[in-house]
mmCIF file of C-alpha atoms and ligand atoms in Angstrom:
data_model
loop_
_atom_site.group_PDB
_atom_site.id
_atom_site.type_symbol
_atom_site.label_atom_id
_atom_site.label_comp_id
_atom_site.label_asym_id
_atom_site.label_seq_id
_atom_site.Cartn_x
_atom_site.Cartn_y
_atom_site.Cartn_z
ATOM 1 C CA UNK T 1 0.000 0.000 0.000
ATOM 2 C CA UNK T 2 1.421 3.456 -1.082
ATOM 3 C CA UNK T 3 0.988 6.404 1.263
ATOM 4 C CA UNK T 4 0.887 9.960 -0.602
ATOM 5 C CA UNK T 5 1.026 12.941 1.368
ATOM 6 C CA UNK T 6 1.085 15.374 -1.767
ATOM 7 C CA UNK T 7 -1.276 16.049 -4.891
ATOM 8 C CA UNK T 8 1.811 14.956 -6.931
ATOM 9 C CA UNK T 9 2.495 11.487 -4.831
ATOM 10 C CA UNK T 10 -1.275 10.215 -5.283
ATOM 11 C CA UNK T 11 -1.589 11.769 -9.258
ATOM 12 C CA UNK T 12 1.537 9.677 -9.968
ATOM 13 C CA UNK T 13 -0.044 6.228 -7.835
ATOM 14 C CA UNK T 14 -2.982 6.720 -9.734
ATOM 15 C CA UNK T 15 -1.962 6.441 -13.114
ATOM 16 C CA UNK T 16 0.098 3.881 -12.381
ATOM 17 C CA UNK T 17 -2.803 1.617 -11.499
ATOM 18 C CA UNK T 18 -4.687 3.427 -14.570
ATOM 19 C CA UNK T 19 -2.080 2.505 -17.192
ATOM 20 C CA UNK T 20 -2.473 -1.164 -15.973
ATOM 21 C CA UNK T 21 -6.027 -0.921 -16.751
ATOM 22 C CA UNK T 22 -7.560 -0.498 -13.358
ATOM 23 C CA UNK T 23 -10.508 1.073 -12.371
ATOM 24 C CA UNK T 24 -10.116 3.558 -9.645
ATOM 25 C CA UNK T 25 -12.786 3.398 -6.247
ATOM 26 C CA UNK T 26 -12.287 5.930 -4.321
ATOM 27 C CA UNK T 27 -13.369 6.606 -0.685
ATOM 28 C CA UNK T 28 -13.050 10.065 0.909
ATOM 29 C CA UNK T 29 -12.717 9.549 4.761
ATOM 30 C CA UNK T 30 -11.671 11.710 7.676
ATOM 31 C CA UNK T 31 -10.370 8.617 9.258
ATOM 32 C CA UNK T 32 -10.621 6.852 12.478
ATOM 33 C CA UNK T 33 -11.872 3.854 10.884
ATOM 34 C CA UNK T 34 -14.144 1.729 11.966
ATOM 35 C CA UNK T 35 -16.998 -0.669 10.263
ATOM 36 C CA UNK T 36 -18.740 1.971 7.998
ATOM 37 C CA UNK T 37 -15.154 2.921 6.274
ATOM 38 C CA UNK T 38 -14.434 -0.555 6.047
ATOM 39 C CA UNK T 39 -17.608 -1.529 4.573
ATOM 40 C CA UNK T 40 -16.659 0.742 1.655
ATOM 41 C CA UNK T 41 -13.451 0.632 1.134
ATOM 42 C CA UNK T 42 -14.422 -3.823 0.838
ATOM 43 C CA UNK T 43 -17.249 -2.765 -1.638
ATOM 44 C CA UNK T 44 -14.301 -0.563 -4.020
ATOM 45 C CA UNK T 45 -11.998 -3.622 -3.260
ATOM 46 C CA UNK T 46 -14.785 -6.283 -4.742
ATOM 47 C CA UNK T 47 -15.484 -3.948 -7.821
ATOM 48 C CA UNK T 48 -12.391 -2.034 -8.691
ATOM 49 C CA UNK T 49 -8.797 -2.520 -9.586
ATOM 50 C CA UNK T 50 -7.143 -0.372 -7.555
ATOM 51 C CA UNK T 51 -8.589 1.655 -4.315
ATOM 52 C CA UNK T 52 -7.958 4.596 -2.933
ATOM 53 C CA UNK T 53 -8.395 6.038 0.438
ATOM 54 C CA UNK T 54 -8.566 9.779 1.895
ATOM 55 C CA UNK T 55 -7.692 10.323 4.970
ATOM 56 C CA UNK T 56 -8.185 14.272 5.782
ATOM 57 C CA UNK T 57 -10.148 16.054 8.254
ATOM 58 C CA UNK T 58 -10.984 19.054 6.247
ATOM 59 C CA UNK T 59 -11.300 22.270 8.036
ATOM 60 C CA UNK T 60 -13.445 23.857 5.919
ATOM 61 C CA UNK T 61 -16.536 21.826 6.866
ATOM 62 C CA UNK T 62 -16.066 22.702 10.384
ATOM 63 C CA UNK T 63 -17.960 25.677 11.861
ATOM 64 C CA UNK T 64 -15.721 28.149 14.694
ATOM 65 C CA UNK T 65 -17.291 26.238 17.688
ATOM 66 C CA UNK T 66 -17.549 22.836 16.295
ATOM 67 C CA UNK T 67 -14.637 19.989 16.800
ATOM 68 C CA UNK T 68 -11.958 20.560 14.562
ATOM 69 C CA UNK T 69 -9.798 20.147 17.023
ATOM 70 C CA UNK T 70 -11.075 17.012 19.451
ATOM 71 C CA UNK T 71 -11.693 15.256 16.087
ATOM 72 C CA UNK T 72 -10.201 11.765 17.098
ATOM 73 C CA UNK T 73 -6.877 10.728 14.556
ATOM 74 C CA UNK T 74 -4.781 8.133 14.436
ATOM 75 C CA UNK T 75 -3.297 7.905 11.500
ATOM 76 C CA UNK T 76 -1.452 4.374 12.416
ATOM 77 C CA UNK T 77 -4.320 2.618 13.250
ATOM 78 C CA UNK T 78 -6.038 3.896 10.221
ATOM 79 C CA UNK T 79 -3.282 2.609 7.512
ATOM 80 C CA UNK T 80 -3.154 -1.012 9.359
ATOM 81 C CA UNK T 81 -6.960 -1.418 8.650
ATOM 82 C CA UNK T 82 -6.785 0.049 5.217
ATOM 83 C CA UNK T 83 -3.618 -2.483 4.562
ATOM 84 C CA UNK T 84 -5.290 -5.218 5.829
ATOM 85 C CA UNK T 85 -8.744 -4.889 3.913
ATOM 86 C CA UNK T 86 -6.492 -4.693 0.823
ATOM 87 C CA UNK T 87 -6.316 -0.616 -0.051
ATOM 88 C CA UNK T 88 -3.682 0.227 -2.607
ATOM 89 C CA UNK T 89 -3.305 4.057 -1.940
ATOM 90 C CA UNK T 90 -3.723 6.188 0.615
ATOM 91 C CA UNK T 91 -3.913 10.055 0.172
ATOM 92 C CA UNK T 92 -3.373 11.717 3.664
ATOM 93 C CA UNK T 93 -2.134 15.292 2.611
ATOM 94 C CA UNK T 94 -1.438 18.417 5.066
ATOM 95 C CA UNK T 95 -4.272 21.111 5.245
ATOM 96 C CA UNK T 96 -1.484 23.482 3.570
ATOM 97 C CA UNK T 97 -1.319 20.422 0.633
ATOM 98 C CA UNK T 98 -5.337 21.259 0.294
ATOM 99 C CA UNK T 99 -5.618 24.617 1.328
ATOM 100 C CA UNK T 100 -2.437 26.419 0.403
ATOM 101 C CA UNK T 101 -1.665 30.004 1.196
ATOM 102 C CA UNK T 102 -4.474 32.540 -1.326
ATOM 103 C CA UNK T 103 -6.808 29.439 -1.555
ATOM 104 C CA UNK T 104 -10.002 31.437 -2.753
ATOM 105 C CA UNK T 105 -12.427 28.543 -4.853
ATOM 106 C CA UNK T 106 -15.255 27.050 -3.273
ATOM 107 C CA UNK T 107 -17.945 24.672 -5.120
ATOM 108 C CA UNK T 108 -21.766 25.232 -3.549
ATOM 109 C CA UNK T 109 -24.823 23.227 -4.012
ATOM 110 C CA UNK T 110 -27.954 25.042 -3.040
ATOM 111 C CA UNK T 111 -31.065 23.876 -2.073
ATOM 112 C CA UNK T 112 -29.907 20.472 -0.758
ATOM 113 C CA UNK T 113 -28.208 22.187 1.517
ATOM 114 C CA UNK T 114 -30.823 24.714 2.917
ATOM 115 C CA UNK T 115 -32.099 22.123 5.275
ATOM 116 C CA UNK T 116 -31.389 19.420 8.070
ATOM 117 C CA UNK T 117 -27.306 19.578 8.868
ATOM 118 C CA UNK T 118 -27.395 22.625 6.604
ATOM 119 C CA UNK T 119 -29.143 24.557 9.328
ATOM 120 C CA UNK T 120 -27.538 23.577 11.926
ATOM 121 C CA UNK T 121 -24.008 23.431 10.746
ATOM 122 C CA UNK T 122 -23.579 27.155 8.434
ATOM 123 C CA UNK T 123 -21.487 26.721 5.753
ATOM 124 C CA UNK T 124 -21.055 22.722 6.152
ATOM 125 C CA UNK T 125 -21.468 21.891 2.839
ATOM 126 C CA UNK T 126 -19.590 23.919 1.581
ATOM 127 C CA UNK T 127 -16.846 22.981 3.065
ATOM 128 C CA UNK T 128 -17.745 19.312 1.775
ATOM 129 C CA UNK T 129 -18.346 19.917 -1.286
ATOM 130 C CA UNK T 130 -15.558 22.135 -2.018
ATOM 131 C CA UNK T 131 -12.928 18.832 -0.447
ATOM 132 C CA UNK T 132 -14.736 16.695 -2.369
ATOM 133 C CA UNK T 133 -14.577 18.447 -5.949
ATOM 134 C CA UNK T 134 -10.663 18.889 -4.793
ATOM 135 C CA UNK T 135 -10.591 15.466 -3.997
ATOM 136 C CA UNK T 136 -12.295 14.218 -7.111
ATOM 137 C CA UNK T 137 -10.286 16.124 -9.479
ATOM 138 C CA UNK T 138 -6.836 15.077 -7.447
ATOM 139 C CA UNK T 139 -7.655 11.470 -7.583
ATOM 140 C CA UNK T 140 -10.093 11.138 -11.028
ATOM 141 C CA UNK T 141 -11.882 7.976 -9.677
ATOM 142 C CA UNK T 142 -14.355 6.157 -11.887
ATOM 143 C CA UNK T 143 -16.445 5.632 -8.768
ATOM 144 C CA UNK T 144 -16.421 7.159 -5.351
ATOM 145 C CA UNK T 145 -18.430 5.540 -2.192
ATOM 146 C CA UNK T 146 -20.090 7.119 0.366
ATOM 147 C CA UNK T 147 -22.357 6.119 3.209
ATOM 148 C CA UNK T 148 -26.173 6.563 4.178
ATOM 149 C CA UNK T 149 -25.571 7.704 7.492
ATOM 150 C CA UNK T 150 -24.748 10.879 6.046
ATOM 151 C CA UNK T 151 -27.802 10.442 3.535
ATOM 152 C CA UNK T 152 -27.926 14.968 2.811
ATOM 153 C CA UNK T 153 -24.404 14.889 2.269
ATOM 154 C CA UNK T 154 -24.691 11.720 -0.183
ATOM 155 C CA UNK T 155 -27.281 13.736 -2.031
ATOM 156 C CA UNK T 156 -25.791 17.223 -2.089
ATOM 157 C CA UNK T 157 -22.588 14.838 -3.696
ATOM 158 C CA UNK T 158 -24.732 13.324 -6.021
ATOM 159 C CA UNK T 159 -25.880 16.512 -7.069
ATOM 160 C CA UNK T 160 -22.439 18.471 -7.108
ATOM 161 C CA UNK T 161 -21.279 15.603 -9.726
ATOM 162 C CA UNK T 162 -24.426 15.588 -11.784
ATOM 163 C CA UNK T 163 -24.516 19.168 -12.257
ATOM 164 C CA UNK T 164 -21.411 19.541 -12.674
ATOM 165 C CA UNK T 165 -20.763 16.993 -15.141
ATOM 166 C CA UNK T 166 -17.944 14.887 -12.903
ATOM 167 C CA UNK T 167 -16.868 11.576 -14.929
ATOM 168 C CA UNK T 168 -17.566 9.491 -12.103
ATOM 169 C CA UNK T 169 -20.238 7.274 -10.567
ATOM 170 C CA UNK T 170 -21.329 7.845 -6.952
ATOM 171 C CA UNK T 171 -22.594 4.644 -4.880
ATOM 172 C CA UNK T 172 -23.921 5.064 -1.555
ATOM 173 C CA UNK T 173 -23.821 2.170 1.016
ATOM 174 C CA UNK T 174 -26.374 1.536 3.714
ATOM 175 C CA UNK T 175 -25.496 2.318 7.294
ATOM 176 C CA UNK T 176 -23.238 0.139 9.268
ATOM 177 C CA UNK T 177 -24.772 -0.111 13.097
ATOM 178 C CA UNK T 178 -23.111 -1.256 16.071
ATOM 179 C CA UNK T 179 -25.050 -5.108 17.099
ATOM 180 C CA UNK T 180 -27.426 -2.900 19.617
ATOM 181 C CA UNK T 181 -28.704 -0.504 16.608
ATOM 182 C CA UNK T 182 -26.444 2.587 16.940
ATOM 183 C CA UNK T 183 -24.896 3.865 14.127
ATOM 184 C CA UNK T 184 -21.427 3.874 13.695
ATOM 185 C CA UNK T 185 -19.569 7.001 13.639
ATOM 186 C CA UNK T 186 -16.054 8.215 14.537
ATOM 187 C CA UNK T 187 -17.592 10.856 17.131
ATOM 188 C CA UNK T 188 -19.401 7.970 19.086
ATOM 189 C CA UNK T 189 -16.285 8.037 20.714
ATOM 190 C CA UNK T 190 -17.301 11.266 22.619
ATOM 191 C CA UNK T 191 -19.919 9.545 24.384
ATOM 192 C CA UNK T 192 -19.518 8.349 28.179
ATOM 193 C CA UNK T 193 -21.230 5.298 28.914
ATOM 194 C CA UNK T 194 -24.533 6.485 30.339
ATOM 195 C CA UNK T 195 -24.883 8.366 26.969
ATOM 196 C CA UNK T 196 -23.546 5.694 25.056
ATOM 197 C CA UNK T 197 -26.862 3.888 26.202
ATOM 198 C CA UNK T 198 -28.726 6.925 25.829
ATOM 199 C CA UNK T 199 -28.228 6.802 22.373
ATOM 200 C CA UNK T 200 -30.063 3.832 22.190
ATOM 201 C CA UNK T 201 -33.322 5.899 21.572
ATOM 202 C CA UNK T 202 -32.111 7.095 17.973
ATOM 203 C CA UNK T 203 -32.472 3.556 16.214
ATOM 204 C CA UNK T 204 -35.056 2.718 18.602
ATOM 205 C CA UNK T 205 -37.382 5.526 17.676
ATOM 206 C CA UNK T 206 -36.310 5.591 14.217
ATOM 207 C CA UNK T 207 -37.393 1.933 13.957
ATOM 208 C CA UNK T 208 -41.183 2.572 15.727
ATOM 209 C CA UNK T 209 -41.456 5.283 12.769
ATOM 210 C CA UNK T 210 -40.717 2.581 10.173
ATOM 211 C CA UNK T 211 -42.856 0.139 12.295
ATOM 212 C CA UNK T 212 -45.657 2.970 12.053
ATOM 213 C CA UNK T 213 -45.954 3.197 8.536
ATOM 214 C CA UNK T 214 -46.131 -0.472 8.111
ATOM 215 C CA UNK T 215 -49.143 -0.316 10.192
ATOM 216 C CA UNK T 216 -50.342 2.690 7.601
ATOM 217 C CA UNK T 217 -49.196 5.691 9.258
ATOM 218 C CA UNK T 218 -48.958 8.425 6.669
ATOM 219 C CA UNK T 219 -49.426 11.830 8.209
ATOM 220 C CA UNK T 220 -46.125 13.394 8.661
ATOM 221 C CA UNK T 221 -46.583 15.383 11.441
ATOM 222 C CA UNK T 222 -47.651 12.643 13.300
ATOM 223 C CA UNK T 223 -44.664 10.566 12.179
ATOM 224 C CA UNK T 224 -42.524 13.568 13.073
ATOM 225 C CA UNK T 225 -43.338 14.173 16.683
ATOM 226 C CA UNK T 226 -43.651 10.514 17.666
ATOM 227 C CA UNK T 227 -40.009 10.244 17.065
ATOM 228 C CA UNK T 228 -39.695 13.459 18.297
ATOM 229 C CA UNK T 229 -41.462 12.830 21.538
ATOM 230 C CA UNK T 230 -39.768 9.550 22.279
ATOM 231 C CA UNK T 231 -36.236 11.048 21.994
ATOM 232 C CA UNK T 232 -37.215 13.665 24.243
ATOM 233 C CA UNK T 233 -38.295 11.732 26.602
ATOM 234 C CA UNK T 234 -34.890 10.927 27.047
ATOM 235 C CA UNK T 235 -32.893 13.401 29.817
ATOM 236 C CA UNK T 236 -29.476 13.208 27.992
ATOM 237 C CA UNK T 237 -30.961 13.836 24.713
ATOM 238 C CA UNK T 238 -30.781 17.511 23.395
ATOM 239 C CA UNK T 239 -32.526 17.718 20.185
ATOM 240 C CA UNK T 240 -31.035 19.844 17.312
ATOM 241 C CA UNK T 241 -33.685 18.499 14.262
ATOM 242 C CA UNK T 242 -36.125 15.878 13.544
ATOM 243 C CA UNK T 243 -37.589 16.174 10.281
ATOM 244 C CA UNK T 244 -39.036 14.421 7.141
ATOM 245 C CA UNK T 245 -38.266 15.539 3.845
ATOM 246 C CA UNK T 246 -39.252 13.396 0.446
ATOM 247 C CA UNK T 247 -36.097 10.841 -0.753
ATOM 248 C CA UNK T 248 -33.758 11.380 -2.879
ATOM 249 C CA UNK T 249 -34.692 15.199 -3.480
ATOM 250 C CA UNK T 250 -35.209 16.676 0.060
ATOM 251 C CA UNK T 251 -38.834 18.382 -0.616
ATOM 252 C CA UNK T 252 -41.028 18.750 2.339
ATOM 253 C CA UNK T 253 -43.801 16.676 2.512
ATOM 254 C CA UNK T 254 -47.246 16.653 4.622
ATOM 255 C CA UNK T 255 -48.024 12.610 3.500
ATOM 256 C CA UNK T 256 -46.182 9.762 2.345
ATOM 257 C CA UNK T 257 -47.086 8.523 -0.468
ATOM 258 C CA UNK T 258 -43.481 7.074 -1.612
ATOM 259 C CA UNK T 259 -40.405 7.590 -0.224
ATOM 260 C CA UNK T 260 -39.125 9.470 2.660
ATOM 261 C CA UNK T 261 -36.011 10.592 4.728
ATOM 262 C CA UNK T 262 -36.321 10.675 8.356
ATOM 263 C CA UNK T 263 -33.596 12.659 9.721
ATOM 264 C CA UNK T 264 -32.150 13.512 12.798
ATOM 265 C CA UNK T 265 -29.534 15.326 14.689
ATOM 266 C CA UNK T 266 -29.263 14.757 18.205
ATOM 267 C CA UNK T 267 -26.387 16.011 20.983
ATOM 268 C CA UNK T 268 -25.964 13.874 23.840
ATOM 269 C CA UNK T 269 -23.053 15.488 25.917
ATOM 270 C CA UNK T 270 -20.390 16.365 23.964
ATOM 271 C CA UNK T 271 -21.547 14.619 20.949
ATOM 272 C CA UNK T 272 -23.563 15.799 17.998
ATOM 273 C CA UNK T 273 -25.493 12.280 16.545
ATOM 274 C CA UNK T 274 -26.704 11.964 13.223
ATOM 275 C CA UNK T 275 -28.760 8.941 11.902
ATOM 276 C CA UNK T 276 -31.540 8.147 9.183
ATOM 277 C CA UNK T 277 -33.904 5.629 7.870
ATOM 278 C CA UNK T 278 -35.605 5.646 4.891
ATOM 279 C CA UNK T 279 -39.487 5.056 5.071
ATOM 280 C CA UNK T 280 -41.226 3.118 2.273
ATOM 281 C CA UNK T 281 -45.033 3.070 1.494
HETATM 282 O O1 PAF U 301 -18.095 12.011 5.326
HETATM 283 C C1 PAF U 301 -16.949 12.433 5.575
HETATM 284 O O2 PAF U 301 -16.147 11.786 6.248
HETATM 285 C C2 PAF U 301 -16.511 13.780 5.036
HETATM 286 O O3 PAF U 301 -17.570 14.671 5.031
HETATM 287 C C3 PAF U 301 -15.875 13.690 3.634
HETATM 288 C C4 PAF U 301 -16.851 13.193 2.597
HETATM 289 C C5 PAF U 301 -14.675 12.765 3.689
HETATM 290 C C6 PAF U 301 -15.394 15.077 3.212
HETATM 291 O O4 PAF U 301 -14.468 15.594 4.094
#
């Protein structure tokens, strides 16, 4: 496995693989692996030639009072798993590599983005977008995989490539969830245990809402504050958003009659949670 730290490093690794006649997966991370990286760097593995890895936590997507800085790392840990599920590059550059001195370009997807993390988290997207154009055009994957956990950010991605006529194809991969229902995610290391089991109420109430419209619920206001209600019941639970929006394009919606997001952000302590389910009629 090669380890590039520069634009130049992972250009040249990259053709390399391309000349033999690979096809290039790519997965953007900002590391601290655990099963929901693995899952999709596994998936590029089975059905490309060569893989790729990012490792970067990208300041950009970070607001002034979020966690830049208590972001967990470790860089060590994170090449060992990638070696060991078989990843042939890794691209871990320095924010200065990225963001050099003058950096003034930003890509923006509107709409998406007006809702859900968008609200909470200013400027977000931006900052996700704008890493993931760089990282597209660095790397030139034929296919790049993301997660459902982060199901607005999957879409807003989707959208940033269509419009904006990246060569690539974008797959998104369902959630990976720990054997008691939470989802993973590298901040769930921010909870102590009594939140840890807190938690707990995200899949649960996200699964009575999917239980609910198998019995026929449809209203979605109803839908909303049942989840609602049942996470608030819970003391450690500090709700940011809870909200329903039509899937894959975001647009509010008053009844189900296909497909919907359910959404939510939750903080318990220290950590900001963010899961989903997707509700068929
Ligand atoms: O999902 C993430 O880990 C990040 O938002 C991404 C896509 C790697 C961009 O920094």
């Amino acid at each position: 496995m090669e380890v590039c730290r520069t634009v130049g490093e992972v250009r040249a690794a990259v053709r390399r693989h391309r000349e033999r006649g690979a096809k290039i997966g790519f997965v953007p991370t900002m590391g601290y692996f655990h099963e929901g990286h693995l899952s999709l760097m596994r998936r590029a593995r089975a059905e490309c030639g060569a893989v790729v890895v990012s490792i970067f936590v990208n300041p950009l997507q970070f607001g002034p009072r979020e966690d830049l800085a208590e972001y967990p790392r470790d860089l060590e840990r994170d090449l060992r798993m990638a070696r060991e599920v078989g990843v042939d590059v890794v691209f871990t550059p320095a924010d200065e590599e990225m963001y050099p001195p003058g950096y003034c370009t930003y890509v923006e997807v509107l709409g998406l983005t007006e809702k859900l993390c968008g609200l909470s988290r200013p400027g977000h997207f931006r900052g996700v977008t704008t890493v993931v154009a760089k990282l597209f055009n660095i790397v030139q994957p034929d296919v790049a995989y993301f997660g459902q956990k982060d199901a607005q950010q999957a879409v807003v991605i989707q959208r940033m490539v269509r419009d904006l006529n990246m060569p690539l194809e974008v797959v998104v991969l369902p959630t990976v969830r720990e054997a008691d229902g939470l989802a993973m995610s590298s901040r769930n290391v921010y909870l102590s245990p009594e939140e840890r089991q807190a938690a707990l109420v995200i899949p649960r109430s996200l699964a009575r809402a999917v239980e609910a419209v198998k019995g026929g619920e449809r209203n979605v206001a109803v839908l909303r504050e049942m989840v609602r209600g049942m996470i608030a019941a819970e003391p450690r639970a500090q709700i940011d958003y809870v909200e329903i929006y039509g899937w894959p394009d975001l647009e509010p919606l008053t009844v189900l009659t296909d497909r919907a997001l359910l959404a939510v952000a939750v903080r318990f302590g220290r950590a900001r949670l963010i899961d989903n389910v997707v509700l068929e009629v």
